[in-house]
Structures are given as C-alpha cells and as structure tokens.
XYZ file of C-alpha atoms in Angstrom:
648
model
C 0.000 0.000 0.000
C 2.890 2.170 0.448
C 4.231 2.235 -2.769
C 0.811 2.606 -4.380
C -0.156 6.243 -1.998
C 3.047 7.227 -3.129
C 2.662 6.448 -7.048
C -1.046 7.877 -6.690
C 0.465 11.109 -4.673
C 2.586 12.124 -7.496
C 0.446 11.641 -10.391
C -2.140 13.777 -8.713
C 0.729 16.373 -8.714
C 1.594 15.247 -12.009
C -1.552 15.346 -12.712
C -2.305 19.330 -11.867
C 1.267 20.553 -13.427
C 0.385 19.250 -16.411
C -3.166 21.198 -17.140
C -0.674 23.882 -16.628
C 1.889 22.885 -19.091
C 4.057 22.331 -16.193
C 6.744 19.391 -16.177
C 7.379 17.784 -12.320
C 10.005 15.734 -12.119
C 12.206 14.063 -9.328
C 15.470 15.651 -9.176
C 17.001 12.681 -10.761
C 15.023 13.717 -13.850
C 15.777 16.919 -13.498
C 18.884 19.620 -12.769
C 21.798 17.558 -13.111
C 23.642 16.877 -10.285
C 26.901 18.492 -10.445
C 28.660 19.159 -7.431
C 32.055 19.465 -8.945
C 34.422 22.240 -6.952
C 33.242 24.853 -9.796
C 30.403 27.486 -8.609
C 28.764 28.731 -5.316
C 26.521 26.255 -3.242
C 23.701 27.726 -1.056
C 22.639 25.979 1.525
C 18.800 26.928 2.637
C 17.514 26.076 5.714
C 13.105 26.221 6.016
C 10.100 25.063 7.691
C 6.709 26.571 7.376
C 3.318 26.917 9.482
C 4.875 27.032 13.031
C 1.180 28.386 14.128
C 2.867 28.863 17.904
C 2.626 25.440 18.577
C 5.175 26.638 20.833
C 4.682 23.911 24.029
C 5.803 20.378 24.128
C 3.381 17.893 23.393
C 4.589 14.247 23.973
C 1.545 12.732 21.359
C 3.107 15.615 18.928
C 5.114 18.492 19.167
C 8.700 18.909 20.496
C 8.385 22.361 20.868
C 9.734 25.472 19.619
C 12.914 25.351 21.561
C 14.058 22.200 20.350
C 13.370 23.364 16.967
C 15.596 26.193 17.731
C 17.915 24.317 19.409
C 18.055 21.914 16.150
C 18.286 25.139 13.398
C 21.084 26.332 15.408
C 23.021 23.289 14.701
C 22.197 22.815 11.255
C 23.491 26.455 10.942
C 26.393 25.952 11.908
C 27.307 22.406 10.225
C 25.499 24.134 6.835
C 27.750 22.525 4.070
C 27.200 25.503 1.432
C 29.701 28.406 0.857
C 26.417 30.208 2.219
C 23.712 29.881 4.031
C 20.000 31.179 4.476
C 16.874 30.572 6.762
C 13.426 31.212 5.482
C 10.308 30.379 6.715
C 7.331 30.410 4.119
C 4.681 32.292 6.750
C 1.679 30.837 9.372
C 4.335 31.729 11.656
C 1.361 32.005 15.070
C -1.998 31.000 15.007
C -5.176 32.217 17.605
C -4.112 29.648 20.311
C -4.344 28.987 24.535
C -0.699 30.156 24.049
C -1.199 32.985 21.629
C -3.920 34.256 23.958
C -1.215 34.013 27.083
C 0.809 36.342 24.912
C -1.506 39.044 24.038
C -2.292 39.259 27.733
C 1.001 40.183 29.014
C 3.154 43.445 28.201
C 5.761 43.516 25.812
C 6.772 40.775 22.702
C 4.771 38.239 22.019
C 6.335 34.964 22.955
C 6.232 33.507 19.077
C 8.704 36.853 18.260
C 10.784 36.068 20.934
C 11.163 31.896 20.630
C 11.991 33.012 16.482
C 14.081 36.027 17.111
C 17.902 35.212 15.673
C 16.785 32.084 13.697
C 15.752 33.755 10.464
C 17.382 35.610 7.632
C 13.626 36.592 5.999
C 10.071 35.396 6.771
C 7.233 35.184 4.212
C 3.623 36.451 5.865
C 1.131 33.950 5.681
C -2.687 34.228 6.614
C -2.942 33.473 9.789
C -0.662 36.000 10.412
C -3.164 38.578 9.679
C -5.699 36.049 11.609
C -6.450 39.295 14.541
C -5.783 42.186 13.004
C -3.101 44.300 11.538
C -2.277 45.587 15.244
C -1.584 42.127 16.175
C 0.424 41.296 13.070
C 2.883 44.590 13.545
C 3.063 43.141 17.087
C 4.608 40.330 16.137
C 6.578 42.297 13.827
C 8.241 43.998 15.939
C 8.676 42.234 18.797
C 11.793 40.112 16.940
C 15.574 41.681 18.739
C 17.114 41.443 16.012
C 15.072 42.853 13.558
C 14.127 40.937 10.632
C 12.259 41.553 7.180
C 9.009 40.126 6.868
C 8.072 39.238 3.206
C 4.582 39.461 0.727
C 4.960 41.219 -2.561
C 1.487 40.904 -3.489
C 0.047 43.049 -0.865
C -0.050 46.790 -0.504
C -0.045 48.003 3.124
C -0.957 51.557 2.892
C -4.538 51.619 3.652
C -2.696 50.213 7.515
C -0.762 53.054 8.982
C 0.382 51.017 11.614
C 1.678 48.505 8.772
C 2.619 51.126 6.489
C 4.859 52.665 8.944
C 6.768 49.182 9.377
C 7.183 48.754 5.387
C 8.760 53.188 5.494
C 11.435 51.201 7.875
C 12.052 48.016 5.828
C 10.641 45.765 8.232
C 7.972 44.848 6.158
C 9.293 44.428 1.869
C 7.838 42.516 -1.243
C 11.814 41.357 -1.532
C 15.068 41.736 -0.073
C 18.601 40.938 -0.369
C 20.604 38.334 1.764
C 24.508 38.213 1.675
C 25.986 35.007 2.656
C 29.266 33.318 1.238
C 30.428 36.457 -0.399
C 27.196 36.178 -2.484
C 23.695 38.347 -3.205
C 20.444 35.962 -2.241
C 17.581 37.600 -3.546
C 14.197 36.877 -1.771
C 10.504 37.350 -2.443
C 7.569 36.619 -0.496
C 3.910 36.231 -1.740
C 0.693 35.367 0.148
C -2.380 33.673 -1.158
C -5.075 35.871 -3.022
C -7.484 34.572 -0.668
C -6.617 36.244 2.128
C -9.204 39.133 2.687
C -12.092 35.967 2.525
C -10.141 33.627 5.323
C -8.150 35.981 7.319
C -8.564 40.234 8.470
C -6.388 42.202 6.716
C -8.634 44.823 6.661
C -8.089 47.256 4.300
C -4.601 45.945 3.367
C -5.048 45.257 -0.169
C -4.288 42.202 -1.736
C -3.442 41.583 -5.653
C -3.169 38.317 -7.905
C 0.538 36.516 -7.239
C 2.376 36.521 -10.787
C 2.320 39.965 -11.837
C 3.619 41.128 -7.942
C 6.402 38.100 -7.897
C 7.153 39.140 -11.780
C 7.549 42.407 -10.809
C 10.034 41.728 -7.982
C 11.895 39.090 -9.669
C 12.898 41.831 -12.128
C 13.323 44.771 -9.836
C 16.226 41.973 -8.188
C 17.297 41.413 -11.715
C 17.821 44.957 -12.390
C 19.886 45.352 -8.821
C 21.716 42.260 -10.753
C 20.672 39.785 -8.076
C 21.051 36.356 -9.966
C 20.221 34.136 -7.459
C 16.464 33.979 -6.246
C 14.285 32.355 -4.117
C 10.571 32.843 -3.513
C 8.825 32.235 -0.223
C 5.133 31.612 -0.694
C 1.836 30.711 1.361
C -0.699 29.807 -1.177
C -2.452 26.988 1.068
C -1.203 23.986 -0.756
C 1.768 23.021 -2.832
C -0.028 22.212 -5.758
C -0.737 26.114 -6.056
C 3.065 26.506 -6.285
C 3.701 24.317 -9.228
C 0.928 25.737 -11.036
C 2.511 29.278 -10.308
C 5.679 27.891 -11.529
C 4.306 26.267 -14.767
C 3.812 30.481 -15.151
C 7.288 31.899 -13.849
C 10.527 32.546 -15.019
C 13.458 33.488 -12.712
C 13.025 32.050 -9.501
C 15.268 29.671 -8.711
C 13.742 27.818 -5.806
C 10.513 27.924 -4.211
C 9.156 27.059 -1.016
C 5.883 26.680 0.057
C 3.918 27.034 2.980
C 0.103 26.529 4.075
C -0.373 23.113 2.955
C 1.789 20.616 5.494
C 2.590 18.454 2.766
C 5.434 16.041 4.100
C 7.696 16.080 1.279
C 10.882 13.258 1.914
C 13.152 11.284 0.516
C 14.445 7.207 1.595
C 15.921 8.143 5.045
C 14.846 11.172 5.906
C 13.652 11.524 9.119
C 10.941 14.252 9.011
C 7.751 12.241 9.907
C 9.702 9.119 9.570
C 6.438 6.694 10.207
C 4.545 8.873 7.446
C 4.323 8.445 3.684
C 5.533 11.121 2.285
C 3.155 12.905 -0.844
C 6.545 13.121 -3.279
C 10.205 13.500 -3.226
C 12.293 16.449 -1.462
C 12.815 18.340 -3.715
C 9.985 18.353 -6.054
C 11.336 19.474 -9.549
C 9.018 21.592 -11.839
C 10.157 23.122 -15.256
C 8.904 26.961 -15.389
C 7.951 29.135 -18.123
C 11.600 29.031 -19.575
C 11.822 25.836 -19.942
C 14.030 25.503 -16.348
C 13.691 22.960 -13.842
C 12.664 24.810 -10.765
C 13.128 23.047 -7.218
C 10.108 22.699 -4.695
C 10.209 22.745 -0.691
C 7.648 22.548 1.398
C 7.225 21.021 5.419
C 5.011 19.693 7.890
C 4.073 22.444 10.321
C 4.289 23.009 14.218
C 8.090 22.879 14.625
C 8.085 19.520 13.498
C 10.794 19.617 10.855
C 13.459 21.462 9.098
C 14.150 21.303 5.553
C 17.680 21.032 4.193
C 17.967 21.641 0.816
C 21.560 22.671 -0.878
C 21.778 24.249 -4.020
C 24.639 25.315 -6.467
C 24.668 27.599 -8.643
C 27.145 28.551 -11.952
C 28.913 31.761 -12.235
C 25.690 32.916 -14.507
C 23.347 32.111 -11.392
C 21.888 29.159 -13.441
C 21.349 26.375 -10.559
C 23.241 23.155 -11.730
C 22.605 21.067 -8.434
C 19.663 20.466 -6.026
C 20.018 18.045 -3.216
C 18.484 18.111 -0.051
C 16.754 16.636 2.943
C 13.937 16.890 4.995
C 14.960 16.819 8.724
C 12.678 15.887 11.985
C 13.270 17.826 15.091
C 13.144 14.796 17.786
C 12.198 15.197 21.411
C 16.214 13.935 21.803
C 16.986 17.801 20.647
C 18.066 19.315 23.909
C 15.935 22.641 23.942
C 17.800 25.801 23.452
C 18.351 27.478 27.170
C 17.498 30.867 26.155
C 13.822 29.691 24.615
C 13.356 27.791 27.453
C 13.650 29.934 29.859
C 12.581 33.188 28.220
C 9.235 31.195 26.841
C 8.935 27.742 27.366
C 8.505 28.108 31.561
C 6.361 31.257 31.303
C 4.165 30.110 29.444
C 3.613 26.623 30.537
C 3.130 27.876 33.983
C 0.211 30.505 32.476
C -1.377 27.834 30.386
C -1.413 25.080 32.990
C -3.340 27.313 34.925
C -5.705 27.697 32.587
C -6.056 23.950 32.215
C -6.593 23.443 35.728
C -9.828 25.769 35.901
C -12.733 22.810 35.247
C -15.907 24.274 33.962
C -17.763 21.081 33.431
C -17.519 17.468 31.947
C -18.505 15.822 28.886
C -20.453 11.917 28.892
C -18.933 11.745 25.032
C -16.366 12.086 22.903
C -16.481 15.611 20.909
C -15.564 15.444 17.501
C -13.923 18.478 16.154
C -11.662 16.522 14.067
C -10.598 18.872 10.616
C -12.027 16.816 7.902
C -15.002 16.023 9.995
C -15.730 19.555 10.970
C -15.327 20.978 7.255
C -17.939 18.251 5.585
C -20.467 17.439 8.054
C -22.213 18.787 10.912
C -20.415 17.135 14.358
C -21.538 17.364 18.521
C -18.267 19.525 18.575
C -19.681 21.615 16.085
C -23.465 21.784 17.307
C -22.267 22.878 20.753
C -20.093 25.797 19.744
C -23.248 27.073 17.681
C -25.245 26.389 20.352
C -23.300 28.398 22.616
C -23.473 31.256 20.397
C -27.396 31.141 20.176
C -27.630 30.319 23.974
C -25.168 33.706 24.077
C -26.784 36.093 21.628
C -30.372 34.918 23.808
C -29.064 35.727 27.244
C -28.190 38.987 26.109
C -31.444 40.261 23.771
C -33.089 42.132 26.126
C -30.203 44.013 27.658
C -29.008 44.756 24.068
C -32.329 45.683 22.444
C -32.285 43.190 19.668
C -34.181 39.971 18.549
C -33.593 36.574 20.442
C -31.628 34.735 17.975
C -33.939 31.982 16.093
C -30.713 30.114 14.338
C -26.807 30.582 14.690
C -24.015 29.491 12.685
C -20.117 28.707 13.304
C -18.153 27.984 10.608
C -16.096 24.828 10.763
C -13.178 26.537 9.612
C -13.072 28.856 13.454
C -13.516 25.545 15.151
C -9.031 24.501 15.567
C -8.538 21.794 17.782
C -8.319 19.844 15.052
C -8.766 16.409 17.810
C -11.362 13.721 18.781
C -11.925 15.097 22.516
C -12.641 12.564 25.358
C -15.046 12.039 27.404
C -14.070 13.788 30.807
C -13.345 16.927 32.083
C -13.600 20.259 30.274
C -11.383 22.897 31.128
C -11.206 26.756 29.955
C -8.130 25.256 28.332
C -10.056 23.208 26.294
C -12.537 26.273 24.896
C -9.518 28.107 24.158
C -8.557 24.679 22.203
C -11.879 24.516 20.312
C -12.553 28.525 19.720
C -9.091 30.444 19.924
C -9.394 33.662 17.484
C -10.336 36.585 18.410
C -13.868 36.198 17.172
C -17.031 38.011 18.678
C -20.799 36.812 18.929
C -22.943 39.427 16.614
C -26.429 39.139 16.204
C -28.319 39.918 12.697
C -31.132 40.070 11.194
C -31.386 38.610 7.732
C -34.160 38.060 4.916
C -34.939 34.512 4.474
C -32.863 35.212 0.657
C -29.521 35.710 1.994
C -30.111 33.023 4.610
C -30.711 30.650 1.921
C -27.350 31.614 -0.200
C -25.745 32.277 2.697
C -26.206 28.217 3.534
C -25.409 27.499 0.051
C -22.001 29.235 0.468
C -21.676 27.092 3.827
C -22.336 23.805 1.111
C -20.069 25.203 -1.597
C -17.313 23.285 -1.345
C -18.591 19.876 -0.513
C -17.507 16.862 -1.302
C -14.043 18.462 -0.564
C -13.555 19.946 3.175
C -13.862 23.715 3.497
C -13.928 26.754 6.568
C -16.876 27.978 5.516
C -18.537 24.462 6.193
C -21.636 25.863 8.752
C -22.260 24.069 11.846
C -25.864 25.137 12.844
C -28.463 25.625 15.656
C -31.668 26.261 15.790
C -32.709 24.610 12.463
C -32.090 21.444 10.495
C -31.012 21.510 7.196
C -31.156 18.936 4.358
C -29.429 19.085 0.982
C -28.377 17.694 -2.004
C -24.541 16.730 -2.524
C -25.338 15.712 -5.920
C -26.719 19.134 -6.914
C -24.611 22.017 -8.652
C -22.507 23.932 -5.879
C -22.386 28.132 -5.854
C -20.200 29.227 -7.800
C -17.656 32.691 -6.831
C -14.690 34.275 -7.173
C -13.186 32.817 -3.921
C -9.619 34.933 -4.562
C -11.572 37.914 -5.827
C -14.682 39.895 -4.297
C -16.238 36.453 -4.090
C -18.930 37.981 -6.800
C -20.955 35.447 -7.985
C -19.235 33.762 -11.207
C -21.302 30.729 -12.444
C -24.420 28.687 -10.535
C -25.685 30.265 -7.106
C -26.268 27.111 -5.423
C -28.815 24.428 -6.124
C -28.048 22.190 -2.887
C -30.196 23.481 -0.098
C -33.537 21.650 -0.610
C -35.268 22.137 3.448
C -34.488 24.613 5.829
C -36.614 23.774 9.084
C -36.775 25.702 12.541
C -36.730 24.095 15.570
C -40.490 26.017 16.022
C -41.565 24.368 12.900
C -41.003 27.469 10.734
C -40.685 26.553 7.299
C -37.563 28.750 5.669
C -36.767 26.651 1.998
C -38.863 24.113 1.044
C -37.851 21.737 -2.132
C -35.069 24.236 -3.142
C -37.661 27.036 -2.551
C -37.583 30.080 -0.376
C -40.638 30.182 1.878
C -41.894 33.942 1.879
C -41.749 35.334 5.524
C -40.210 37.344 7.448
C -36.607 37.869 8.048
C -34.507 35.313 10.491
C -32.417 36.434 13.364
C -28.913 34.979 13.341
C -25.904 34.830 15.339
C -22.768 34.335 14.678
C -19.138 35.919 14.989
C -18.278 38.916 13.246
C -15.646 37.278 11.040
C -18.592 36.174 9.380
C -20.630 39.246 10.022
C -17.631 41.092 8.002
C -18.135 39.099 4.705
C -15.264 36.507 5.753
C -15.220 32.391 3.913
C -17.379 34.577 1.416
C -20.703 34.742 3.265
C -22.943 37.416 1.846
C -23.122 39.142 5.369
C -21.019 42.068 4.490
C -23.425 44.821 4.317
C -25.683 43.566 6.720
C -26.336 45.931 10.168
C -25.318 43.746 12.784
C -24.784 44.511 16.763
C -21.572 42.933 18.475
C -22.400 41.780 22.168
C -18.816 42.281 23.550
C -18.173 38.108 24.062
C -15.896 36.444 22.077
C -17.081 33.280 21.277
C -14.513 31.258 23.847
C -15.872 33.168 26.314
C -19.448 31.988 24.951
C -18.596 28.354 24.584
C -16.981 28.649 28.227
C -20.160 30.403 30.020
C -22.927 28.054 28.041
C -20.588 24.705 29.321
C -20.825 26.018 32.907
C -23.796 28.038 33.105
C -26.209 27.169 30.352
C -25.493 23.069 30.921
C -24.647 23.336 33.780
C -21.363 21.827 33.463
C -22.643 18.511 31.883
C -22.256 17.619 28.032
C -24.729 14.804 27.634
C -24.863 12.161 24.847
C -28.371 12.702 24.764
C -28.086 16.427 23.839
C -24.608 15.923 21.917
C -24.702 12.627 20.435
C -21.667 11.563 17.826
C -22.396 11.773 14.653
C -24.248 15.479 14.660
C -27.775 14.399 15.904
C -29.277 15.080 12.704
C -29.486 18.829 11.897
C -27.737 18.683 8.540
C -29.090 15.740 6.283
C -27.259 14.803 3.019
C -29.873 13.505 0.594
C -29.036 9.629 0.159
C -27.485 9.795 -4.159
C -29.890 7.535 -6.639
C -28.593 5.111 -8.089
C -26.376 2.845 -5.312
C -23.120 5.301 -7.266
C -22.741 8.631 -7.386
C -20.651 11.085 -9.857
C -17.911 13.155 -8.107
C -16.201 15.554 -9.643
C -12.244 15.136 -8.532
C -10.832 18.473 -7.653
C -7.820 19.853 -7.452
C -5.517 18.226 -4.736
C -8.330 15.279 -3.938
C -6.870 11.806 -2.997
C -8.053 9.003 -2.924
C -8.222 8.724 0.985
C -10.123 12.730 1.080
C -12.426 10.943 -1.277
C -12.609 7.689 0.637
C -13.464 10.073 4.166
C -15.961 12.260 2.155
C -18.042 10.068 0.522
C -17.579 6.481 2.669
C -16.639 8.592 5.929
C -13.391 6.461 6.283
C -10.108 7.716 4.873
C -8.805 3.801 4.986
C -11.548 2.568 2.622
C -9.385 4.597 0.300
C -8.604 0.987 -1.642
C -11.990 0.247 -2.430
C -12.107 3.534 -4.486
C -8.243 2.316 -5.893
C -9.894 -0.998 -7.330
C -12.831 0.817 -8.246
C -10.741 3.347 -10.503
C -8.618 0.551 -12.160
C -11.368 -0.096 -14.647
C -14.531 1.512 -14.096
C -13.666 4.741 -13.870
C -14.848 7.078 -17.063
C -13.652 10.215 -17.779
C -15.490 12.688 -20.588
C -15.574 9.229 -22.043
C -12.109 8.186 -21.663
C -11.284 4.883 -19.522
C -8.633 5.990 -16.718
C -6.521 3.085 -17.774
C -3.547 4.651 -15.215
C -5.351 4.179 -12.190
C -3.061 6.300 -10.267
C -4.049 9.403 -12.548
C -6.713 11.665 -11.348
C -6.818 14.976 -13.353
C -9.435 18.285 -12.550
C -12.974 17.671 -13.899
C -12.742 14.051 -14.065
C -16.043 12.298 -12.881
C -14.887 9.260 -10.483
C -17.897 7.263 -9.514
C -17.782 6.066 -5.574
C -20.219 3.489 -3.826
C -22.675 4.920 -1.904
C -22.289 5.272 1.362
C-alpha cells in the first residue's frame, strides 16, 4: 500500500502541473547533479506553518525550543559556501498560548522563541488572523530585527503597517549576503486572504504579476540568485505558479503541510511522504525549478543545498527533509525566556474545570469541514444560547438560528469524554472572534447556507455548523459558484443544494429548493462572518456585536447554560441530525475530482473512512470514465474528471 499512496500522490501532482503545461520531475530527472568544486553552493535552511505550537506535546510536538535548538546546529554544520533561513509564513496561530501572549506586556512569545533564527520570513494568513495591530506586534517584537516578506500586498490603507514597510521591516523582496554572495528573496501570500483571514483594508493583488515584478526589480539590482517564499495553502498552487514563472530559482511553500521526503529522511519518519524532497518543476523558460515545502508546528526542518554557476543558473539540487526529535536538547534561552512562562500561564488555565462531557467531541478537521459534528453543534449552540441571554439588555431579537463555521472551530482532535477545562474552549474557539447578532431576509439566509455547502464533497472553513434549524441538501446538486480569490462575486451557478431549511419552532424557511416567503430570520454568529469573511454574503448587513468572544461563549454556556454537563443525549456523535445529506440515486454517485483530492479525502468524504481509500483504488482501475475516456492509469486523477464512488 505504500508504494501505491506514493505512485497515486505524485500523479495527482503530475496530474495538476500538467493542465498547466508544467513538467514535475524528481530531481534525478531533473537539474543535473553536479557538485564538482566549480560554482557557489547555497545551503537553505526552512520550515513553514509554526502556528505557535510553541509547548511540548509528547503525542506531537517537540516544541519550539528544540526546533531552535536543532536550526542552530544545522546552521552551523550548513555545508554551502552560504547559508539562508526562510520560513514560508503561518508563523502564530489564535491559540491557549497565543492568547497568554496578548495578555502580558511587551513581545509576544512567538517573536521572541523566532528572534535570531531567520534571515527573511514570508507572511502567511494566519498572520493577519487578529488584526493588523496584532500582526505589527509580532513584527516587531523580533531583537534582532528581521524583514518580513509578501509582494502581493499593498499596506498603505494600515498606517500602523505602512509605517513598518517606510522602515524596511515589512518588503515585497530583499537581499541576503551570505558566502560572499547576493540571495535575492521574495515573499507572496495567497489571493485569498481578505475571505479567510482580516487584513482589513490591506489590499491584496493576484501573485504573478507582484512576484514578476520583484523578480525583475532583483534582476535589475543584478541579483542572480532567487528564491521565492510563498503561502498559497497547498503546494499544488506553487507548481501551477511555476508552470507560469521565469526566474526564480527555488521555491518554497507554505500553508499546505505536505510532508515532502526522501528514503531516510527523518521528518515524519512513520509517514508516507506525498513526493520526493525536492519536487522538480520546469517553469515558463523551460528551467527545472526546485520545490520545498514542510510539515508544520516545529516539526521539521528542511535542508535543501543548491549550487549555482557563475551565470546564477542552478546546476545542483540536493536536499533533505529533517525531523526535530524530542532527543533535541531545547535551546536554554527559549526555554527559559518562553517555554517556563508560558507553561506555567497555560497550565493554569487547564486546571480551571468548567464542566464534563459523557462523550467524545468530535472536532476533528475533515469532519468539521464536511459534516455537521456534537463539537460543532455545541459551539453554535453556545453562540445562540449567548446572543439569547443577552437580547433584552441589548435591544435586539432573540436569535432563532446561529451558525459557526467549521473553519473557526481549531482543535483539530477527537476530545474525550471527561473533564472540560477553559483550556479546552480556548482549544476549540481560539481567534479573536465576537458573537454578533443579525437580522437577515430569508434570501440571503438561503445563499448564505449554500455558500456554507459550496465546497462539498471536498472539506472547506466555511462548512456551517448550525443551531436552531435542520437543514437537508443535495450533494449531488450544482454547488455556488464565486470568485473565492476575488470579491467572491458570484461567477457561475448560485447554489442548487439546499432543498429544506426547518426551525426548531416548525417554521418553514426553503422548502424543495424554494424560499418560503416570511419574514426575516435572526442569526448569530461571529463577526468574522458578520464582516463578509469564507465569502458569506453578510457584508453589508447591520449587525450589533455583544462584547463576548465566542470562547468566552462556549466557556459560560458549558458552565452556566449546561450546567457543566455535556450529555450524549443532547450531543450525540455523529451530529444528531441537523444537517441531512440527501441519500445519491442510483447505489453510485458522480464526483467531480478536484484539485488536490486523494483518494483517501475521497474515501473520508463520501464512505466517511479515509482507509476505505482501496476500495475507491480498485474501483478506478477499470470503471472509472472520464469525458468518455477509460482511466486506464489508475493512479491518474486529473481536474474535472467524474470518479464514480459506492454509496455510502
């Protein structure tokens, strides 16, 4: 089964780079590996998506100061003539530990565990998860200074941002010396970030133009050597963008923890890796381009060494992909400036019990972005429970539905049955999110449910976990259609998949596809989605913000509202029914295979087990049709191909 994931992982890549007249390649088939004594190599030294996973955790995470501890060393033994260290952005995340940070004075922990490790860091979206106050807080809480990287967004609608690009803190490039050599760097953020992040009214603008732009401003400053340090969610964005490109000569990713590794390496070691490190991708010169990406949370390093003629024309790519074991003796400065500060706050956080659950909560990622979960129905049920304690006091309507999206809901875990601890809401809800109550027509609540459906089978933020109604659709039924990097404007169908929309009164909202007339519906939710954020049509709707962030509601609602007891009964696994998926006619149903699907997403989604994934394999050797072709590769899944799946 090994060698069959990893045969199927790479033709999916395959797969995408070549809609895009892209070539990927391993390295063997692609720069030529020269290391004779001739030219300059450049060691570079990466990792991606720390999201302050900054603690410990023995099932997980060795920490941030081993990983520090381990860079340090790798530093130093660098075999190049030079050496750089990049990360490729995510660098915190709304966290227990994140929160301990913004409550105290001074630099957030995250700047001070990373200060001294990096040459340049790439902004990703997460970074702008709270605000741009929060983001130039990070900023500039690194001693020494460093330049934080994204070419493709223009700052000065922040002053507090602006100000930090007038003193180079914040570039679309920069220049690194190292071995008596010029490094040129860019850094690029996905397009999507105004719909999953707050950026507010920093403005963000497509990738290749702002990367071709830089990569000959460099040129001009006759910078041969270039790397770009991107965060466009998943790798398979950067090959496409490469397929596109011309004169980068390495690129590293970020946003998609995609384990790349090679026989040995010991990032992940009992994982399968999804291809080789490096992957190699010819651009739109014809050149083989190498590909880095890692695994986030301070899990590994990558190593990748790459030399380059006197012309800047990269001859050699070699590399590794490095795990940071819990062996690594933790750097003393970390741990002591961070590691027993903020263990010491967050454990006594943990030890304040607000109530206990009879059964297992289930805010597992996949499961929380498809389908609706207990995990899920409690968080919007603390929101409701919130926005209804407060009506009268606030003037407003008591909420009749509320809606979370799955994509706000991060612990990313199966949690036992036992005790619940404010630790544990700040697990489940940690952004800085607020409950907000609005009144909408019964119109936009329909599309707005259509945009929660939009991305179905495949898992998606703006997946709505719901209270106060039950909702049934159709998965086999033409998905909305928008500009999800854009203004998310409308752009094809507007959503045939909501077919009931029931209150828990009885109320009648959509019936067989159709709104019921009526009046308007009074929702809650949190203002990310009150703003227009995961594209829900919300954004120029009057809405009144209650002053709780939605931790605080799903603390107050275990403790108070339940009185400290999560029943089965109320919060049974598998969702209790309030979203319905239409069973597909006939016993198969069409899929259409998206970009980056495997055959284990596919295997979760539609037989909700990721190992059934060889059912669909032996399915797809020979019944598989494709606008009428037979797949007669069964490892080859291209965009727009229909793969029929048994019914679950």
């Amino acid at each position: 089964m090994t060698v069959v994931r990893h045969r199927r992982t790479l033709a999916i890549l395959a797969g995408l780079a070549l809609l895009a007249g892209i070539l990927v390649s391993t390295p063997s088939a692609g720069i030529a590996q020269d290391t004779g004594d001739e030219g300059f190599t450049l060691t570079i030294l990466h990792n991606n998506d720390g999201e302050s996973k900054l603690l410990p955790d023995e099932n997980a995470d060795p920490g941030v100061a081993r990983f520090v501890a381990l860079m340090k060393q790798l530093q130093a033994g660098a075999s190049g003539t030079g050496v750089v260290t990049l990360t490729s952005g995510d660098n915190f995340l709304a966290s227990q530990e994140l929160g301990v940070s913004l409550a105290r004075e001074g630099a957030l922990y995250d700047s001070i565990a990373l200060s001294g490790i990096y040459d340049a860091m790439a902004l990703g979206n997460h970074d702008f998860d709270l605000g741009p106050e929060v983001t130039a807080r990070f900023v500039t809480g690194f001693s020494p200074a460093v330049t934080f990287l994204s070419a493709n967004v223009d700052f000065s609608g922040e002053p507090m941002l602006q100000a930090l690009v007038d003193q180079g803190l914040i570039a679309g490039s920069t220049v690194i010396e190292t071995g008596g050599e010029r490094i040129g760097v860019i850094g690029a953020v996905t397009p999507m970030l105004p719909n999953i992040s707050t950026p507010r009214n920093a403005v963000v603008s497509p990738v290749l133009p702002a990367v071709t732009a830089a990569v000959e401003s460099l040129t001009g400053q006759g910078v041969n050597k270039i790397i770009l340090v991107s965060h466009l969610q998943d790798v398979a964005e950067e090959i496409e963008l490469v397929g596109s490109l011309s004169g980068v000569d390495v690129v590293i990713a970020g946003g998609g923890d995609d384990l790349l590794k090679n026989e040995g390496d010991t990032c992940l070691a009992e994982e399968e890796a999804v291809a080789p490190y490096p992957i190699m991708v010819e651009d739109a010169s014809g050149t083989m381009v190498p590909v880095i990406t890692a695994p986030g949370g301070y899990r590994c390093i990558g190593e990748l060494n790459v030399t380059f003629d006197a012309a800047g024309n990269v001859t050699a790519a070699v590399g590794r992909s490095i795990g940071v074991g819990f062996d690594v003796e933790p750097d003393p400065t970390v741990q002591a400036e961070v590691i027993e500060p903020l263990s010491a706050a967050v454990a006594l956080i943990d030890a304040q019990v607000i109530g206990t659950s009879e059964v297992a909560l289930d805010g597992r990622r996949p499961q929380i972005r498809i389908m609706a979960t207990n995990e899920g129905n409690l968080m919007a049920d603390a929101l409701r429970a919130t926005a209804t304690n407060l009506a009268e006091s606030f003037g407003i309507p008591v909420a009749d539905v509320a809606i979370q999206n799955g994509g706000g809901i991060r612990n990313s875990s199966l949690i036992p049955p036992g005790e619940i601890t404010v630790g544990t809401t700040w697990d489940i809800a940690p952004f800085r999110n607020f409950v907000v109550v609005a009144e909408v027509s019964r119109e936009i609540f329909h599309v707005l449910l259509e945009q929660g459906l939009d991305r179905l089978p495949g898992a998606g933020g703006q997946f709505a976990q719901v209270s106060g109604f039950t909702l049934t659709y159709d998965p086999a039924a033409p998905a909305r259609e928008i500009a999800r990097d854009g203004d998310c404007s409308l752009v094809g169908n507007p959503g045939e998949r909501v077919r009931e929309v029931v209150l828990d009164d009885g109320t009648v909202i959509v019936s067989d596809g159709q709104v019921v007339a009526g009046g308007p519906v009074a929702l809650a939710t949190i203002d990310f989605l009150a703003n227009g954020g995961d594209c829900y049509p919300l954004a120029d709707i009057a809405f009144t913000k209650l002053g709780v962030s939605y931790q605080q509601a799903l603390a107050n609602y275990i403790s108070m509202d339940l009185g400290g007891k999560i029943t089965a009964a109320d919060y049974p696994a598998g969702g209790g029914g309030r979203i319905i998926a239409l069973e597909p006619e006939p016993e198969t149903t069409g899929v259409i295979v998206r970009a980056g699907d495997t055959l284990r997403k596919i295997a979760m989604t539609h037989l909700g087990d990721e190992n059934r994934w060889p059912e669909i394999f032996a399915l797809n050797e020979g019944q598989v049709q494709a606008d009428g072709r037979s797949l007669t590769n069964p490892d080859l899944i291209h965009i727009g191909w229909v793969l029929k799946v048994p019914a679950m």
